[in-house]
Short mmCIF file of C-alpha atoms in Angstrom, two decimals:
data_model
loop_
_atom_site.label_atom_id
_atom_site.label_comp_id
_atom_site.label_asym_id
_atom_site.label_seq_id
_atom_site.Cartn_x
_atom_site.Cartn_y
_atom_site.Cartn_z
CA UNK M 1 91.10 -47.83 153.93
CA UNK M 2 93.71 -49.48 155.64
CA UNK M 3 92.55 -53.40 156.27
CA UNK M 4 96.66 -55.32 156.88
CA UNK M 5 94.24 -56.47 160.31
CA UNK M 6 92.94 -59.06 157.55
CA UNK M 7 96.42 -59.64 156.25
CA UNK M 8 97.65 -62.70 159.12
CA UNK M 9 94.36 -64.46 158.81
CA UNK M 10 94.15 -64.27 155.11
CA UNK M 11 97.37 -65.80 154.28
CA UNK M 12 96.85 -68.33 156.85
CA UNK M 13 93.15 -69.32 155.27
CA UNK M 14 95.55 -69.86 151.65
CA UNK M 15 98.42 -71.65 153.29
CA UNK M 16 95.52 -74.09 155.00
CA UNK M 17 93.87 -74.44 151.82
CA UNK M 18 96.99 -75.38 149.88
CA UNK M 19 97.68 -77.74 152.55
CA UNK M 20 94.33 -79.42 152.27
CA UNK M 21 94.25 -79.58 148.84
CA UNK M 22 97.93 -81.58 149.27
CA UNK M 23 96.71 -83.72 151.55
CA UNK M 24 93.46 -84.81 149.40
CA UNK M 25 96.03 -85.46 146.33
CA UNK M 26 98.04 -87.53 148.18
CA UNK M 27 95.50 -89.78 149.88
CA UNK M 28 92.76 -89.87 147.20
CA UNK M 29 91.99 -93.53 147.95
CA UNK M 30 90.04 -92.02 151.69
CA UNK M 31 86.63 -91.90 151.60
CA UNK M 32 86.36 -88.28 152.50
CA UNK M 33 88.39 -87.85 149.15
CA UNK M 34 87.01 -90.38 147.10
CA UNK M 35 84.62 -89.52 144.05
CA UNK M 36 84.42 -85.50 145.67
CA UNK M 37 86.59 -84.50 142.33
CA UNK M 38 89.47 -83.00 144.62
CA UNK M 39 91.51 -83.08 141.34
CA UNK M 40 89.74 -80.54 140.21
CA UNK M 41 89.28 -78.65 142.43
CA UNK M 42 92.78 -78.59 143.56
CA UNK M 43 93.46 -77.28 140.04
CA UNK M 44 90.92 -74.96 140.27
CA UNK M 45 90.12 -73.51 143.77
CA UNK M 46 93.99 -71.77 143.64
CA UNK M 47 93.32 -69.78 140.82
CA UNK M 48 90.15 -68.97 142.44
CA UNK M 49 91.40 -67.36 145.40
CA UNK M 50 94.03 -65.27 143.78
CA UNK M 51 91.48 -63.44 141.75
CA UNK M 52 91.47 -60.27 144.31
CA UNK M 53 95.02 -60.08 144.00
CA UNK M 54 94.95 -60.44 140.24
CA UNK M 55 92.12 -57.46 139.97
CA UNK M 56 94.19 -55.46 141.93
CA UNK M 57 97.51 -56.35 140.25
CA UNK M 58 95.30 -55.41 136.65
CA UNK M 59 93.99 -52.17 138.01
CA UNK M 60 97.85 -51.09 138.29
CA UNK M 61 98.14 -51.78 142.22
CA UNK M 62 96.67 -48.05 142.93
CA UNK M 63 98.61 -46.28 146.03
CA UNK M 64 96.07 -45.00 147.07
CA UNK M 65 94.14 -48.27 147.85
CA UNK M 66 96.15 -50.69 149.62
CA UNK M 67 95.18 -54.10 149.43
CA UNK M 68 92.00 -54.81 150.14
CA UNK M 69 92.51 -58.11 152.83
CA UNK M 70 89.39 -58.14 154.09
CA UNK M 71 87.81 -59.12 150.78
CA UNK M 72 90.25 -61.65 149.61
CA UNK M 73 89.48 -63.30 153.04
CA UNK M 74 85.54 -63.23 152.41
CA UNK M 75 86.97 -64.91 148.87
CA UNK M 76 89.11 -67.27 150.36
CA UNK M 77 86.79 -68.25 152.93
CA UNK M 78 84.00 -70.18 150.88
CA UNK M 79 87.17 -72.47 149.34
CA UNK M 80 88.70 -73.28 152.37
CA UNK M 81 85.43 -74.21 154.11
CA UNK M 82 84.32 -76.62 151.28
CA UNK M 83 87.77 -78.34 150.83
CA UNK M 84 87.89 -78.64 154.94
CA UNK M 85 84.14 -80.13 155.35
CA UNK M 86 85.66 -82.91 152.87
CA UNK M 87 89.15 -83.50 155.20
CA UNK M 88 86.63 -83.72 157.93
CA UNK M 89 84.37 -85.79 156.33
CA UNK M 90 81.47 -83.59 157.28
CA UNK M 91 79.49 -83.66 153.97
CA UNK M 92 78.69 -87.21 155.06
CA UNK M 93 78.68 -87.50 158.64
CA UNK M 94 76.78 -84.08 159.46
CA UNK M 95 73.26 -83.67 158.01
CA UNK M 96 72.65 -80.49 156.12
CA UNK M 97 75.91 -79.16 156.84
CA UNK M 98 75.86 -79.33 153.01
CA UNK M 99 73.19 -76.95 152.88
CA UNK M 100 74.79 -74.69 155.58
CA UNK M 101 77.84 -74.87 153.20
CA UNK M 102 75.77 -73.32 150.70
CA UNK M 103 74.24 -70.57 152.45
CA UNK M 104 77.25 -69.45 154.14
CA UNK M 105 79.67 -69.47 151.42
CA UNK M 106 77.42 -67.78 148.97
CA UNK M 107 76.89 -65.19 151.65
CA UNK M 108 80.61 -64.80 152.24
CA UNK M 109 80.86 -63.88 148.07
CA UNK M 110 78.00 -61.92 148.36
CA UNK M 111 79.58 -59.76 151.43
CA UNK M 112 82.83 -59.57 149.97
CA UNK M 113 80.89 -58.36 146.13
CA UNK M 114 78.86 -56.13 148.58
CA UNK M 115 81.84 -54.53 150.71
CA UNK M 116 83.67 -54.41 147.05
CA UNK M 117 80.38 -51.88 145.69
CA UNK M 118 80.64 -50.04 148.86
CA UNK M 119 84.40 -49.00 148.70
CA UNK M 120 84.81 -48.23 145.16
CA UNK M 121 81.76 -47.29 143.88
CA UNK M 122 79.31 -44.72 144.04
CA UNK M 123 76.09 -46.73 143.96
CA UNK M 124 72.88 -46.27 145.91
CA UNK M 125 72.59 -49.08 149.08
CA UNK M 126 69.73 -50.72 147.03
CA UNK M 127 71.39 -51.05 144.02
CA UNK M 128 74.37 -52.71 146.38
CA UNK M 129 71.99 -55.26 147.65
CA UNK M 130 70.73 -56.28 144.29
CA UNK M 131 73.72 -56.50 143.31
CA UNK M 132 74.98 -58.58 145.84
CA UNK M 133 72.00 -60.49 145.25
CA UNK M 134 72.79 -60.99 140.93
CA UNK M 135 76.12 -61.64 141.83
CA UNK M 136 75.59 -64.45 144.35
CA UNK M 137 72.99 -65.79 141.84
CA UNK M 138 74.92 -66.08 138.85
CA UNK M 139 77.50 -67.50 141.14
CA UNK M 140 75.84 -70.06 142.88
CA UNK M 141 74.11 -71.02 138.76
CA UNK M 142 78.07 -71.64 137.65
CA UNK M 143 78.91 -73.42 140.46
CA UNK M 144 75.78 -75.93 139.99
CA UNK M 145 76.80 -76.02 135.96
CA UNK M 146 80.33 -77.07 137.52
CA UNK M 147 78.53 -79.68 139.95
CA UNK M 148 77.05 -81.29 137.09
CA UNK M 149 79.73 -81.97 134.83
CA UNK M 150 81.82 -83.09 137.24
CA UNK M 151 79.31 -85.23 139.64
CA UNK M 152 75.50 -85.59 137.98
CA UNK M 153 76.89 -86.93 133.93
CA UNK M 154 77.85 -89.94 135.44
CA UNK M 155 75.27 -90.77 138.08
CA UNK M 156 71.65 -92.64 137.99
CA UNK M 157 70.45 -90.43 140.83
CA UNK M 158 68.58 -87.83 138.53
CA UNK M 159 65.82 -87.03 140.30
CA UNK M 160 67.33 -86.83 144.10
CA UNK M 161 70.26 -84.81 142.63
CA UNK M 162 67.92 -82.65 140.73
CA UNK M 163 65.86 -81.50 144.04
CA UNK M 164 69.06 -80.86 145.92
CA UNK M 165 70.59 -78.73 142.98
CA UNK M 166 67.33 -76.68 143.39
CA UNK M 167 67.82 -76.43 146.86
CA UNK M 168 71.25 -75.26 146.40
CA UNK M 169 70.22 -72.85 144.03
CA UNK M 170 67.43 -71.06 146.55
CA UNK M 171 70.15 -71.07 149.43
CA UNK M 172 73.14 -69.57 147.74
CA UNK M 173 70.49 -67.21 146.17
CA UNK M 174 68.90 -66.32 149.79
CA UNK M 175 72.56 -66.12 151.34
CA UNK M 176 74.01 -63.78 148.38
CA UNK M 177 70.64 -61.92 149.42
CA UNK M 178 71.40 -61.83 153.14
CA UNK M 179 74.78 -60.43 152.42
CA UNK M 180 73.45 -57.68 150.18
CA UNK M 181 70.68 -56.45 152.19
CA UNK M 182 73.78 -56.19 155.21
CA UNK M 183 75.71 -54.46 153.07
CA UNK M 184 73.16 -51.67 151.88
CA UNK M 185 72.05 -51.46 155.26
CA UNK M 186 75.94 -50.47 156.24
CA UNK M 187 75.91 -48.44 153.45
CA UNK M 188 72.94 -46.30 154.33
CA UNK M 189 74.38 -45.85 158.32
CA UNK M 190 77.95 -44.51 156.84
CA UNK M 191 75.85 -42.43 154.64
CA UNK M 192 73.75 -41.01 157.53
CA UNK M 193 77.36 -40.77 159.68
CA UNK M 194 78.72 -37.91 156.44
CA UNK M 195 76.18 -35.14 156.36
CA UNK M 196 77.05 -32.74 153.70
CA UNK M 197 78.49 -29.49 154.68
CA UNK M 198 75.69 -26.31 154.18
CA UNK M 199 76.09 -24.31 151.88
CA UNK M 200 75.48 -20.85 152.43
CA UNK M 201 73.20 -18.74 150.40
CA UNK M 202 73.79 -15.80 148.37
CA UNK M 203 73.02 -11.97 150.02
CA UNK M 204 70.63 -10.31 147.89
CA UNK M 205 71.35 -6.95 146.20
CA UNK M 206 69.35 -5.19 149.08
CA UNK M 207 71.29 -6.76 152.07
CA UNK M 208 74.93 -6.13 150.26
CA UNK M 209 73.49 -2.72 150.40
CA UNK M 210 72.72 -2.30 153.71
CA UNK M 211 75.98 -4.55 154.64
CA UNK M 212 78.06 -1.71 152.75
CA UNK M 213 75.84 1.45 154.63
#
């Protein structure tokens, strides 16, 4: 499947990122910067959004599947959106845009897991969805394990910071869901869109007969 359509806006979602995560180490004294860890993840969040290259590089760049640019996007996505709601300072000017943050972004994994199961392997559209939907929970569990030893160790706020990891936890679950129940419902219309080919029966003895007479 040929997807280079992706190609312009996914390099330009990595070039922005980069460029955020520059700006952030440079002025770490701002407020939008300050105590958000952006030392990590500008170590981090790089490696991150290579990994679609670096499966494809592993599976021996296959000719017959170009590059598939609309899922390193969907990848690509969730890091640049986090890294620019800190540049814009959103995380603390804009109520629950934190918890949009972690719907969306969990649903853009989820979609590009789900798009991922669709294209390269033979599975039935529910077991895409609950896959999507493992996927997007294990996900969303590492990334609250990585909140916590980089934010929670050192802070007093226990109990507030418990109740919003939970609530991250139910809405990157519910968006990894959203995305897999899309993507098994796409996968059951292309299904319905190939109808297999009939295939004809066999003549009995008696009608070869009479064909031959």
């Amino acid at each position: 499947m040929d997807t280079s359509r992706w190609r312009p806006p996914a390099l330009l979602a990595k070039a922005a990122l980069a460029a955020l995560l520059a700006l952030a180490l440079v002025f770490p004294e701002w407020d939008r910067f300050a105590d958000k860890a952006m030392d990590v993840r500008a170590f981090t969040y790089p490696g991150a959004v290579m990994v679609v290259a670096l499966i494809w590089l592993l599976r021996g760049r296959d000719r017959k599947a170009p590059f598939p640019w609309d899922i390193d996007l969907l990848v690509t996505a969730p890091f640049l959106i986090d890294v620019a709601g800190n540049a814009a300072d959103l995380y603390d000017t804009v109520e629950r845009f934190d918890d949009a943050c972690h719907f969306a972004n969990w649903a853009l994994l989820g979609a590009a897991a789900g798009i991922a199961l669709h294209r390269w392997a033979s599975l039935k559209p529910w077991v895409v969805a609950v896959s999507c939907a493992g996927m997007g929970a294990i996900a969303a569990i590492l990334w609250e394990f990585f909140e916590y030893w980089v934010f929670i160790l050192d802070t007093p706020e226990t109990v507030t910071i418990y109740r919003d990891t939970i609530g991250d936890l139910m809405l990157g679950l519910a968006g990894a869901t959203t995305a897999g129940l899309a993507c098994a419902a796409v996968a059951v219309r292309s299904r319905s869109r190939v109808r297999p080919t009939p295939t004809p029966k066999p003549l009995k003895v008696a009608e070869l007969d009479r064909a031959a007479r």
